[in-house]
Amino acid sequence: MSLSIPNHQILEPLRESKDRVVLRVRCDGVACVTRVILRPVPMQLEGLIEGVVTSGTGSLAGLDDEVIATLEGYRVRCRLNDAPGLPDVYAAGLAKDPTRCPDRMGLPFVTTRWIPGKTIAHLPHDTPVREAILRDILQILQRLHDRNFIYGDLKPQNVIFGPDGVHLIDLDTLREASGPLHPIQVTHRTPKYAAPEQNARPPLSYPASDVYTFGLMACELLGGVRVGEPGFPPRLSKPWDAVVDACFRHRPGARPQARDLLRRLDGQIDALPTWSGEDLHAGTEPVHTVPVTDHGPIAPRSPAPGETISVDAPTTHPTAAPEVPLPSPLPPSGASNKALKPGRRRRQILIALAVLALSVSAVGVGLGVIWTQRWQAAAEQADALFDALRDHKTVPEKNNEETLDALIARIDEVVADAQTPELLGIRALAGIWKQRWHFQGTTWDEERFSKGQALVRAANQARETPASLLARGVLHSGACRKMPDAMAIERRKFCHSAIDNLERASRRMKMNSDLRWLEVEVLWASVMTSSALARHNEERGDEDGARAVRLAAMRQCQDARSKLSLAPVNGPELLQDCLVVIGPLYQYDVYLAFADLLLEARSTRRSRELVVRSVHPDCGGVRFSNGQPQATSDGEGDAQDLCVYLGLVAMGCPGRARASRECWRYSTPLLNIGERRCRQFAEETGVPWSQALAAARRAPREQCLLD
């Protein structure tokens, strides 16, 4: 095997597919499992992958979709400090394999602790042992669901039972939701063990989806019957019959929490409530009873190609068994002969049913026509409003408060008549823009934030759309940036929620060319969020995590360069925030390129000052006199000198830049040491003069912007 992984000793391959290789290894002397994804990426991204995955913070946006979908679960795992029942993540990065990828390319890998034992698919037929294992699984799910984490791919092959107890392995699908009833988009799942909403289109996953799959596993382990096999669902002993029946409720919100299932198994409660704790009213969900008379196997219905199964639809569950009507009692002696003639009675019933069916059909056709016309009208209105929203964000003359207010009034009129997911999504996005959560200068306002939450909640409960995902991402980005320090824990949660929703919105927009104009909005909000999250990490002393977040944001900025023409209104704002993110990375060749883009798009005094003050974290002390940047510190060659120097280079004033460089003045031309003094400052003080001097060797602008 030509595969090599830093600090890893490869012991044996466990399995291999076209997408990945799974190996048993030793990592720093510890028994581990390494998953290598067979999708080459540039070696310079090794630090990004390692930092984002092992710190649990930051974004992998910009990598291959398969790489993101796999590594994201392990990034989420690293955010769970206390997670018994899940393997620890030991390492992540890039492996080398000359047979699979060229030079300067690597294969992403992630390493987790080896869990000794066997999968429960190979357990002996010992019912008490299996019941105990199922209880342990519920306890793991309870700990995850209490923090809004979703395991996503529960099945016997992913559950290990060994000396250390029960563990869930293969964390590719582990995700964090923004709330217990807020779904995330499914990227991987095992259809046979998936909940109905996970097999719908689009496929969605809730914490309650794990509960449904747990019911399937209980049927398999305790009843010996898998879904789709004859005899499913099997008869189970009490109280497992009630537990499984509750797991199979069709709507995710109607299923009980894992903690309530444990309470039912322990005999603490008799009835199983819904996820919110409310009692389930009779008739709102199908009851999954097994008929007394066996009418043959009832195979579960799979969604037909192209069929969409609504998460909220109160339809009968595929595995629900039909109720068997009891035979009618014989009439008492002396009853009329008319009642004793079943043929005549049957004919009367059939005639009545036929008349009723014709009447219902006629009414249904009429209602169908009315509904179709109304739906088409709502769709046309949504398209028109979306075009007006696009004009507001892309036509400078229409980018004002008056236009937005008039647009919101129009949207409210339409929504009052038809509340389709598209219209609600547009209303939420316009409302969040009205509240100005997408601007840096917005201050924290608890009441205003609550109103914004109500808007996005209404939209996403109807159905997630690109507009509603963007609205929630922008709102949570505002909370990430503006929440006070006293709410630091909740603030970080909103940071991660914002990044997740914006990434999902971006993926949806890439599938629809008509939404390309919104991509810059998504990138702008993502970069602002990443900048705030990096600062929060630095406040916690997590410098590596902050750098990983900024590197991911810089990649988003580079991705945005080709899209700036789509957003003449907010493009400059995105460039400004890109400078704020890139400056602390000391990648000054990239910094100067973005400074050029900003100054070409908006060469105002504010933009020029931003170019200077974003070079280094210590640039805030630079002052401007008559439009000229002036360092206020006394130390020659320090960070403020660097800020002034590189800012003047970006503005096409190389002569002034050289004159401002204090370390240059203290060099000794007679000894021909030139820039060595500046480089000495880089070594002595840590001020990145070397990178700045190297990046500044380029053709200056034709004219100094300060002339």
XYZ file of C-alpha atoms in Angstrom:
707
model
C 0.000 0.000 0.000
C 1.515 3.324 -1.096
C -0.677 5.368 1.263
C 1.210 7.321 3.932
C -0.340 9.302 6.801
C 1.732 11.523 9.105
C 2.213 10.045 12.624
C 0.169 6.972 11.659
C 1.250 3.330 11.463
C -1.059 1.455 9.110
C -1.874 -2.024 10.439
C -4.475 -3.378 8.026
C -7.246 -2.270 5.649
C -10.746 -2.852 6.991
C -12.804 -2.004 3.901
C -12.486 -0.101 0.658
C -14.929 1.439 -1.818
C -14.691 3.798 -4.748
C -15.056 6.780 -2.383
C -12.981 5.857 0.649
C -10.584 3.497 2.392
C -11.001 2.521 6.058
C -7.855 1.417 7.899
C -6.949 0.084 11.305
C -3.948 2.105 12.475
C -1.885 3.215 15.438
C -1.786 6.977 15.940
C 0.830 8.129 18.465
C 0.712 4.665 19.997
C -3.106 4.531 20.296
C -5.286 2.001 18.451
C -7.407 3.960 15.975
C -9.460 3.804 12.785
C -8.676 6.115 9.875
C -11.071 6.977 7.043
C -9.361 8.240 3.906
C -11.588 9.998 1.356
C -10.431 9.336 -2.193
C -10.968 12.905 -3.414
C -7.641 14.765 -3.972
C -7.378 18.335 -2.641
C -4.390 20.761 -2.661
C -1.816 20.135 0.084
C -1.954 23.760 1.223
C -5.416 23.003 2.649
C -4.000 20.480 5.128
C -3.874 23.038 7.944
C -7.430 24.151 7.194
C -8.821 20.606 7.352
C -6.910 19.771 10.514
C -7.857 23.012 12.243
C -11.557 22.974 11.350
C -12.187 19.285 12.049
C -10.175 18.871 15.266
C -11.274 22.193 16.774
C -14.920 21.731 15.813
C -15.134 25.350 14.660
C -14.977 26.978 11.257
C -16.249 25.924 7.862
C -15.122 23.485 5.182
C -16.969 25.400 2.453
C -15.187 25.278 -0.889
C -14.020 21.655 -0.619
C -15.487 18.783 -2.605
C -19.090 18.014 -1.546
C -18.207 14.412 -0.640
C -15.298 15.604 1.501
C -17.507 18.140 3.295
C -20.327 15.633 3.820
C -17.921 13.141 5.438
C -15.705 15.424 7.526
C -18.571 17.576 8.785
C -19.768 14.818 11.125
C -16.353 14.584 12.781
C -16.097 18.378 13.028
C -19.436 18.329 14.853
C -18.150 15.499 17.111
C -15.213 17.687 18.196
C -17.660 20.310 19.394
C -19.146 17.790 21.838
C -16.724 17.961 24.758
C -18.570 15.329 26.775
C -20.036 12.654 24.505
C -19.911 9.155 26.008
C -20.906 6.584 23.441
C -19.156 8.313 20.523
C -15.500 7.684 19.535
C -13.006 10.512 20.066
C -11.444 12.219 17.039
C -7.642 11.995 17.202
C -6.425 13.597 13.994
C -7.385 14.965 10.580
C -5.462 16.234 7.590
C -4.182 15.031 4.230
C -2.604 11.674 3.371
C -0.202 11.096 0.483
C -0.700 8.422 -2.155
C 1.230 8.847 -5.448
C -0.921 6.185 -7.103
C -4.153 8.079 -6.455
C -3.219 11.758 -6.604
C -0.454 13.857 -8.169
C 2.236 15.816 -6.386
C 1.089 18.748 -4.208
C -2.274 16.998 -3.767
C -3.466 14.930 -0.826
C -6.361 12.747 0.289
C -8.419 13.994 3.261
C -8.453 11.689 6.282
C -9.919 11.632 9.775
C -8.820 9.339 12.601
C -10.972 8.183 15.522
C -10.323 5.908 18.478
C -10.693 2.189 17.840
C -13.751 0.801 19.680
C -13.202 -2.866 20.612
C -16.148 -5.214 20.335
C -18.656 -6.390 17.728
C -21.569 -4.774 15.980
C -24.949 -5.656 17.454
C -25.884 -7.192 14.104
C -23.926 -10.239 15.369
C -25.399 -10.434 18.862
C -26.597 -13.782 20.239
C -30.346 -14.220 20.611
C -30.431 -13.172 24.250
C -33.434 -10.909 24.692
C -32.385 -9.332 28.044
C -28.984 -8.414 26.571
C -30.587 -6.880 23.504
C -33.063 -4.903 25.607
C -30.190 -3.557 27.717
C -28.299 -2.498 24.593
C -31.360 -0.753 23.195
C -31.695 1.148 26.489
C -28.040 2.225 26.219
C -28.670 3.441 22.675
C -31.612 5.518 23.931
C -29.365 7.096 26.584
C -26.807 8.083 23.923
C -29.576 9.534 21.756
C -30.993 11.413 24.740
C -27.638 13.123 25.389
C -27.341 14.080 21.717
C -30.924 15.254 21.285
C -30.863 17.357 24.452
C -28.216 19.489 22.683
C -29.992 19.387 19.272
C -27.501 16.957 17.714
C -28.679 14.323 15.212
C -26.879 11.011 14.713
C -28.560 10.491 11.346
C -27.681 6.893 10.369
C -28.695 4.567 13.193
C -28.481 0.891 12.210
C -27.118 -2.325 13.773
C -23.894 -2.126 11.727
C -23.078 1.246 13.342
C -23.541 0.109 16.953
C -20.585 -1.544 18.732
C -21.047 -3.568 21.931
C -17.867 -4.394 23.789
C -15.949 -4.138 27.057
C -16.419 -0.350 27.098
C -20.179 -0.592 26.636
C -22.248 0.593 23.676
C -20.847 3.042 21.112
C -22.178 4.573 17.899
C -19.459 4.593 15.236
C -19.236 6.045 11.686
C -19.966 9.681 12.519
C -20.258 10.915 8.906
C -23.906 11.863 9.419
C -23.613 13.520 12.852
C -25.058 17.015 12.561
C -26.259 19.901 14.719
C -29.723 21.382 14.198
C -30.743 24.878 15.218
C -33.621 23.458 17.264
C -35.377 20.164 18.103
C -37.990 20.700 15.383
C -35.698 22.421 12.875
C -34.524 19.960 10.215
C -31.208 19.759 8.402
C -30.672 18.536 4.848
C -29.654 14.879 4.644
C -26.439 14.146 2.748
C -25.991 10.433 3.566
C -28.438 7.896 4.925
C -29.262 4.196 4.669
C -32.707 4.174 2.966
C -33.702 0.889 4.577
C -33.254 2.371 8.062
C -34.355 5.921 7.246
C -37.383 7.756 8.587
C -40.013 8.891 6.038
C -38.751 12.481 6.054
C -35.202 11.258 5.346
C -36.415 9.486 2.211
C -38.563 12.435 1.103
C -37.585 15.081 -1.434
C -35.773 17.063 -0.283
C -34.497 14.590 2.319
C -34.620 16.120 5.817
C -33.478 14.917 9.206
C -34.660 15.837 12.710
C -33.563 14.547 16.111
C -36.895 12.686 15.979
C -35.665 10.866 12.842
C -33.255 8.925 15.092
C -36.253 7.897 17.216
C -38.058 6.451 14.194
C -34.968 4.446 13.204
C -34.609 3.249 16.779
C -38.091 1.712 16.411
C -36.944 -0.171 13.305
C -33.903 -1.506 15.185
C -36.058 -2.590 18.134
C -38.276 -4.583 15.744
C -35.187 -6.217 14.242
C -33.408 -7.037 17.511
C -36.400 -8.038 19.621
C -38.808 -9.351 16.973
C -36.305 -10.809 14.510
C -38.005 -9.091 11.560
C -36.504 -6.349 9.405
C -38.533 -3.683 7.682
C -39.746 -4.959 4.317
C -39.755 -8.606 5.406
C -42.924 -10.706 5.886
C -44.412 -10.213 9.329
C -43.234 -6.655 9.847
C -44.019 -5.055 12.241
C -43.647 -7.988 14.662
C -45.555 -8.529 17.894
C -43.432 -7.339 20.809
C -43.879 -7.791 24.522
C -44.990 -4.951 26.764
C -43.881 -2.198 27.134
C -41.814 -2.459 23.942
C -44.944 -2.632 21.796
C -46.028 0.829 22.962
C -42.484 2.226 22.577
C -42.150 1.037 18.996
C -45.640 2.184 18.123
C -44.784 5.711 19.313
C -41.492 5.689 17.383
C -43.420 5.070 14.163
C -45.600 8.167 14.363
C -45.364 9.754 10.955
C -44.772 13.396 11.871
C -41.388 14.014 13.532
C -42.942 16.441 16.005
C -45.462 13.810 17.111
C -42.816 11.274 18.138
C -41.663 11.153 21.762
C -38.196 12.119 22.944
C -35.656 9.446 23.846
C -35.941 10.428 27.521
C -39.706 9.709 27.439
C -39.119 6.319 25.826
C -36.759 5.460 28.692
C -39.350 6.607 31.227
C -41.973 4.404 29.556
C -39.620 1.398 29.656
C -38.996 2.055 33.355
C -42.743 2.241 34.046
C -42.618 5.895 35.118
C -45.289 6.957 32.609
C -48.129 5.145 30.842
C -48.720 7.368 27.789
C -45.960 8.650 25.514
C -46.252 12.390 24.749
C -45.127 14.190 21.611
C -41.677 15.743 21.305
C -42.909 18.980 22.887
C -44.341 17.080 25.840
C -47.989 17.458 24.827
C -50.412 14.573 24.924
C -51.179 13.078 21.528
C -54.874 13.529 20.830
C -56.733 10.489 19.607
C -56.942 10.241 15.861
C -54.043 12.572 15.078
C -51.608 9.762 14.357
C -52.023 6.216 13.060
C -51.912 3.429 15.627
C -49.538 0.670 14.584
C -51.321 -2.405 15.927
C -50.882 -5.920 14.603
C -54.192 -7.498 13.493
C -55.425 -10.627 15.241
C -56.146 -12.339 11.947
C -53.039 -12.694 9.807
C -53.851 -11.438 6.301
C -50.320 -11.939 5.025
C -47.247 -9.727 5.108
C -47.717 -6.001 4.768
C -44.651 -4.637 2.989
C -43.769 -0.980 3.600
C -44.405 1.327 0.702
C -41.307 3.063 -0.710
C -41.660 6.541 -2.222
C -42.237 6.331 -5.932
C -39.693 8.063 -8.201
C -40.294 11.790 -8.038
C -42.833 11.526 -5.192
C -42.515 14.024 -2.369
C -43.577 12.990 1.131
C -44.340 16.001 3.275
C -42.886 15.880 6.755
C -45.956 17.529 8.215
C -48.569 15.553 6.245
C -50.775 13.453 8.546
C -50.741 10.526 6.131
C -50.933 6.906 7.183
C -47.535 5.416 7.891
C -46.259 2.895 5.326
C -45.915 0.175 7.930
C -49.298 0.703 9.560
C -51.362 -2.451 9.722
C -55.043 -2.198 8.745
C -57.603 -2.477 11.457
C -59.632 -5.668 11.250
C -63.361 -4.982 11.683
C -65.179 -7.274 14.064
C -68.041 -9.330 12.542
C -71.492 -7.837 13.066
C -73.565 -9.722 15.665
C -76.503 -11.817 14.377
C -79.871 -10.104 14.684
C -82.057 -11.338 17.538
C -84.807 -13.841 16.960
C -87.940 -12.159 15.627
C -86.116 -9.421 13.691
C -87.620 -8.363 10.394
C -87.046 -10.486 7.288
C -85.675 -7.356 5.579
C -82.768 -7.270 7.970
C -82.093 -10.963 7.254
C -81.558 -10.443 3.493
C -77.863 -9.561 3.177
C -78.002 -9.398 -0.652
C -80.651 -6.661 -0.708
C -78.942 -4.742 2.064
C -75.583 -4.987 0.291
C -77.102 -3.568 -2.926
C -78.539 -0.598 -1.048
C -75.195 0.114 0.572
C -73.383 -0.109 -2.771
C -75.867 2.276 -4.433
C -75.495 4.771 -1.579
C -71.711 4.535 -1.762
C -71.742 5.034 -5.529
C -73.898 8.162 -5.239
C -71.645 9.481 -2.491
C -68.508 8.768 -4.528
C -69.886 10.611 -7.571
C -70.812 13.590 -5.417
C -67.409 13.675 -3.754
C -65.683 13.320 -7.135
C -67.600 16.254 -8.573
C -66.812 18.400 -5.563
C -63.178 17.230 -5.644
C -62.767 18.151 -9.297
C -64.178 21.596 -8.634
C -61.990 22.136 -5.600
C -58.984 20.811 -7.510
C -59.482 23.337 -10.285
C -59.886 26.165 -7.764
C -56.813 25.033 -5.811
C -54.682 24.753 -8.975
C -55.669 28.214 -10.127
C -54.937 29.654 -6.705
C -51.580 27.869 -6.529
C -50.587 29.155 -9.982
C -51.563 32.697 -8.989
C -49.506 32.452 -5.781
C -46.514 31.119 -7.736
C -46.714 33.981 -10.218
C -46.966 36.515 -7.387
C -43.950 34.958 -5.664
C -41.916 35.233 -8.881
C -42.897 38.893 -9.303
C -42.027 39.723 -5.695
C -38.727 37.885 -5.963
C -37.859 39.937 -9.057
C -38.678 43.115 -7.109
C -36.467 41.922 -4.255
C -33.633 41.283 -6.715
C -33.985 44.806 -8.134
C -33.787 46.242 -4.621
C -30.457 44.476 -4.008
C -28.875 44.855 -7.466
C -30.079 48.220 -8.823
C -28.394 51.062 -6.872
C -31.306 53.469 -7.494
C -33.714 51.016 -5.839
C -31.498 50.125 -2.901
C -33.189 52.382 -0.346
C -35.565 52.195 2.603
C -38.565 53.544 0.663
C -38.341 50.814 -1.988
C -37.975 48.106 0.658
C -40.919 49.422 2.706
C -43.174 49.458 -0.368
C -42.043 45.950 -1.267
C -42.781 44.612 2.223
C -46.264 46.152 2.073
C -46.895 44.339 -1.236
C -45.612 41.067 0.213
C -47.869 41.383 3.272
C -50.924 41.826 1.044
C -50.105 38.691 -0.936
C -49.188 36.607 2.131
C -52.496 37.503 3.755
C -54.228 35.678 0.883
C -51.836 32.767 0.227
C -49.160 31.561 2.634
C -46.995 29.399 0.391
C -43.447 28.489 1.533
C -41.968 30.659 -1.241
C -43.992 33.721 -0.207
C -43.200 33.219 3.483
C -39.516 32.859 2.642
C -39.530 36.114 0.678
C -41.361 37.843 3.531
C -38.811 36.607 6.070
C -35.831 37.705 3.961
C -37.266 41.165 3.286
C -38.092 41.549 6.988
C -34.579 40.600 8.101
C -33.104 43.096 5.632
C -35.491 45.725 6.967
C -34.166 45.033 10.471
C -30.615 45.604 9.075
C -29.086 42.456 10.568
C -26.824 42.268 7.496
C -24.968 45.473 8.435
C -21.957 45.692 10.717
C -23.287 48.785 12.475
C -26.463 47.106 13.731
C -26.734 47.009 17.521
C -28.150 44.176 19.621
C -31.867 44.454 20.323
C -33.569 41.521 22.054
C -37.086 42.552 21.014
C -36.130 43.124 17.390
C -34.313 39.787 17.327
C -37.410 37.990 18.674
C -39.518 39.481 15.894
C -36.975 38.324 13.349
C -37.016 34.832 14.873
C -40.793 34.707 14.473
C -40.484 35.605 10.774
C -37.905 32.957 9.943
C -39.623 30.334 12.107
C -42.904 30.768 10.238
C -41.128 30.496 6.901
C -39.028 27.431 7.719
C -41.887 25.581 9.397
C -43.837 25.823 6.138
C -40.838 24.505 4.188
C -37.235 25.547 3.919
C -36.484 27.566 0.783
C -33.254 29.316 -0.256
C -34.760 32.647 0.837
C -35.841 31.350 4.262
C -32.468 29.682 4.870
C -30.688 32.906 3.940
C -33.026 34.877 6.231
C -32.263 32.626 9.182
C -28.539 32.681 8.377
C -28.432 36.498 8.238
C -30.451 36.840 11.461
C -28.256 34.380 13.362
C -25.172 36.069 11.901
C -26.382 39.302 13.486
C -26.741 37.527 16.843
C -23.260 36.046 16.436
C -21.765 39.489 15.867
C -23.835 41.629 18.217
C -24.830 39.590 21.257
C -23.179 40.915 24.446
C -20.310 39.081 26.142
C -22.624 37.993 28.946
C -24.394 35.752 26.399
C -21.164 34.246 24.999
C -22.319 30.613 25.014
C -25.581 31.365 23.231
C -23.728 33.730 20.896
C -21.357 30.985 19.723
C -24.341 28.708 19.112
C -25.830 31.318 16.797
C -22.465 31.681 15.028
C -22.466 28.005 14.102
C -26.165 28.044 13.231
C -25.575 30.997 10.890
C -22.712 29.250 9.095
C -24.746 26.042 8.736
C -27.834 27.794 7.337
C -25.785 29.925 4.948
C -23.949 26.870 3.625
C -27.263 25.097 3.036
C -28.687 28.179 1.319
C -25.608 28.325 -0.917
C -25.998 24.691 -1.975
C -29.657 25.256 -2.847
C -28.846 28.385 -4.881
C -26.178 26.634 -6.914
C -28.907 24.320 -8.222
C -30.949 27.262 -9.565
C -29.286 29.755 -11.909
C -32.080 32.277 -11.265
C -30.789 32.680 -7.704
C -27.169 33.487 -8.533
C -27.679 37.129 -7.597
C -28.152 36.002 -3.972
C -24.818 34.172 -3.774
C -22.895 37.333 -2.894
C -25.401 37.991 -0.091
C -24.704 34.518 1.284
C -20.935 34.958 1.038
C -21.087 38.401 2.630
C -23.029 37.125 5.637
C -20.728 34.078 5.894
C -17.571 36.184 5.923
C -18.985 38.570 8.548
C -19.965 35.579 10.698
C -16.550 33.937 10.307
C -14.817 37.167 11.270
C -16.892 37.404 14.458
C -16.397 33.718 15.279
C -12.623 34.127 14.844
C -12.649 36.994 17.328
C -14.702 34.944 19.790
C -12.163 32.094 19.471
C -9.302 34.498 20.173
C -11.083 35.755 23.289
C -11.204 32.146 24.491
C -7.477 31.705 23.759
C -8.106 29.435 20.766
C -5.678 30.972 18.261
C -5.561 27.861 16.050
C -9.348 27.759 15.838
C -9.451 31.451 14.932
C -6.922 30.956 12.138
C -8.832 27.948 10.753
C -12.029 30.004 10.623
C -10.269 32.868 8.845
C -8.652 30.530 6.309
C -12.063 29.088 5.433
C -13.478 32.621 5.102
C -10.589 33.659 2.859
C -11.437 30.793 0.522
C -15.021 32.053 0.386
C -13.733 35.519 -0.483
C -11.650 34.103 -3.321
C -14.690 32.192 -4.537
C -16.685 35.445 -4.511
C -14.369 37.302 -6.898
C -16.069 35.840 -9.959
C -19.522 36.788 -8.618
C -18.973 40.449 -7.720
C -20.507 41.656 -10.973
C -23.811 40.122 -9.824
C -23.992 42.438 -6.806
C -23.075 46.057 -7.598
C -24.767 47.165 -4.372
C -23.238 44.897 -1.733
C -20.085 43.773 -3.515
C -17.932 46.512 -1.894
C -19.265 45.600 1.567
C -18.199 41.989 0.975
C -14.718 43.153 -0.078
C -14.403 45.259 3.059
C -15.198 42.301 5.285
C -12.808 40.121 3.281
C -9.986 42.545 4.104
C -10.872 42.339 7.803
C -10.655 38.524 7.636
C -7.504 38.256 5.499
C -5.379 40.877 7.297
C -4.632 38.816 10.467
C -3.593 35.857 8.257
C -0.576 37.884 6.958
C -1.163 36.588 3.415
C -0.428 39.992 1.953
C -0.393 38.987 -1.707
C -4.069 38.030 -1.307
C -4.661 41.119 0.841
C -3.326 43.513 -1.803
C -5.417 41.804 -4.502
C -8.600 42.406 -2.501
C -7.531 45.945 -1.646
C -7.261 46.574 -5.404
C -10.771 45.226 -5.952
C -12.211 47.386 -3.186
C -10.470 50.590 -4.250
C -11.520 50.059 -7.848
C -15.147 49.568 -6.784
C -15.276 52.283 -4.104
C -12.311 54.623 -3.664
C -13.748 56.725 -0.846
C -11.923 58.027 2.198
C -13.586 55.364 4.343
C -12.428 52.615 1.974
C -8.845 53.924 1.962
C -8.779 54.091 5.751
C -10.154 50.534 5.948
C -7.354 49.307 3.670
C -4.798 50.683 6.138
C -6.504 49.613 9.360
C -7.125 46.004 8.295
C -3.490 45.094 7.600
C -2.693 43.927 11.139
C -4.605 43.542 14.448
C -2.627 46.503 15.869
C -3.600 48.908 13.070
C -6.383 50.535 15.080
C -3.939 53.128 16.426
C -3.184 54.560 12.976
C -4.561 58.077 12.572
C -5.224 60.073 9.410
C -4.127 63.681 8.945
C -5.215 65.490 5.779
C -6.087 62.099 4.298
C -2.598 60.688 4.995
C -2.102 57.714 7.356
C 0.163 58.426 10.333
C 1.584 55.885 12.787
C 1.187 57.062 16.385
C 3.661 54.702 18.094
C 7.291 55.509 18.874
C 8.830 52.144 17.997
C 10.395 52.118 14.552
C 9.455 49.235 12.307
C 6.547 48.132 14.489
C 3.036 47.022 13.469
C 1.677 50.529 12.885
C 4.574 51.309 10.524
C 3.654 48.119 8.669
C -0.004 49.221 8.435
C 0.912 52.601 6.936
C 3.478 51.074 4.580
C 1.242 48.369 3.111
C -1.776 50.689 2.966
C 0.196 53.213 0.904
C 1.411 50.413 -1.371
C -2.219 49.341 -1.949
C -3.144 52.935 -2.847
C -0.368 53.164 -5.465
C 1.993 55.429 -3.521
C 5.284 53.432 -3.343
C 7.451 56.500 -2.731
C 5.428 57.568 0.273
C 5.275 53.983 1.432
C 9.069 53.681 1.461
C 9.433 57.012 3.257
C 6.999 55.880 5.955
C 8.975 52.737 6.730
C 10.822 53.477 9.933
C 12.917 50.329 9.790
C 14.202 51.444 6.363
C 15.421 54.715 7.818
C 17.466 52.888 10.411
C 19.260 50.697 7.840
C 22.814 51.405 6.774
C 23.043 52.035 3.022
C 26.867 52.147 3.123
C 26.888 48.515 4.179
C 24.353 47.670 1.461
C 22.059 45.856 3.846
C 18.899 47.373 2.320
C 15.818 45.696 3.746
C 17.639 43.493 6.217
C 16.736 45.811 9.079
C 13.031 45.368 8.328
C 13.462 41.641 8.176
C 15.309 41.766 11.482
C 12.254 43.426 13.015
C 10.171 40.536 11.703
C 12.356 38.104 13.617
C 12.697 40.159 16.791
C 9.154 41.477 17.233
C 6.979 39.082 15.256
C 5.686 41.905 13.034
C 5.304 40.264 9.583
C 7.509 42.679 7.619
C 8.980 39.879 5.506
C 5.616 38.863 4.053
C 4.688 42.501 3.438
C 7.944 43.331 1.658
C 7.636 40.255 -0.550
C 4.024 41.007 -1.506
C 4.775 44.680 -2.243
C 7.033 43.870 -5.211
C 4.468 44.499 -7.896
C 3.617 47.124 -10.445
C 2.152 50.173 -8.639
C -1.006 51.939 -9.706
C -0.623 54.513 -12.441
C -1.540 57.280 -10.022
C -1.376 57.554 -6.238
C -4.943 57.644 -4.914
C -3.911 60.262 -2.339
C -2.781 62.831 -4.950
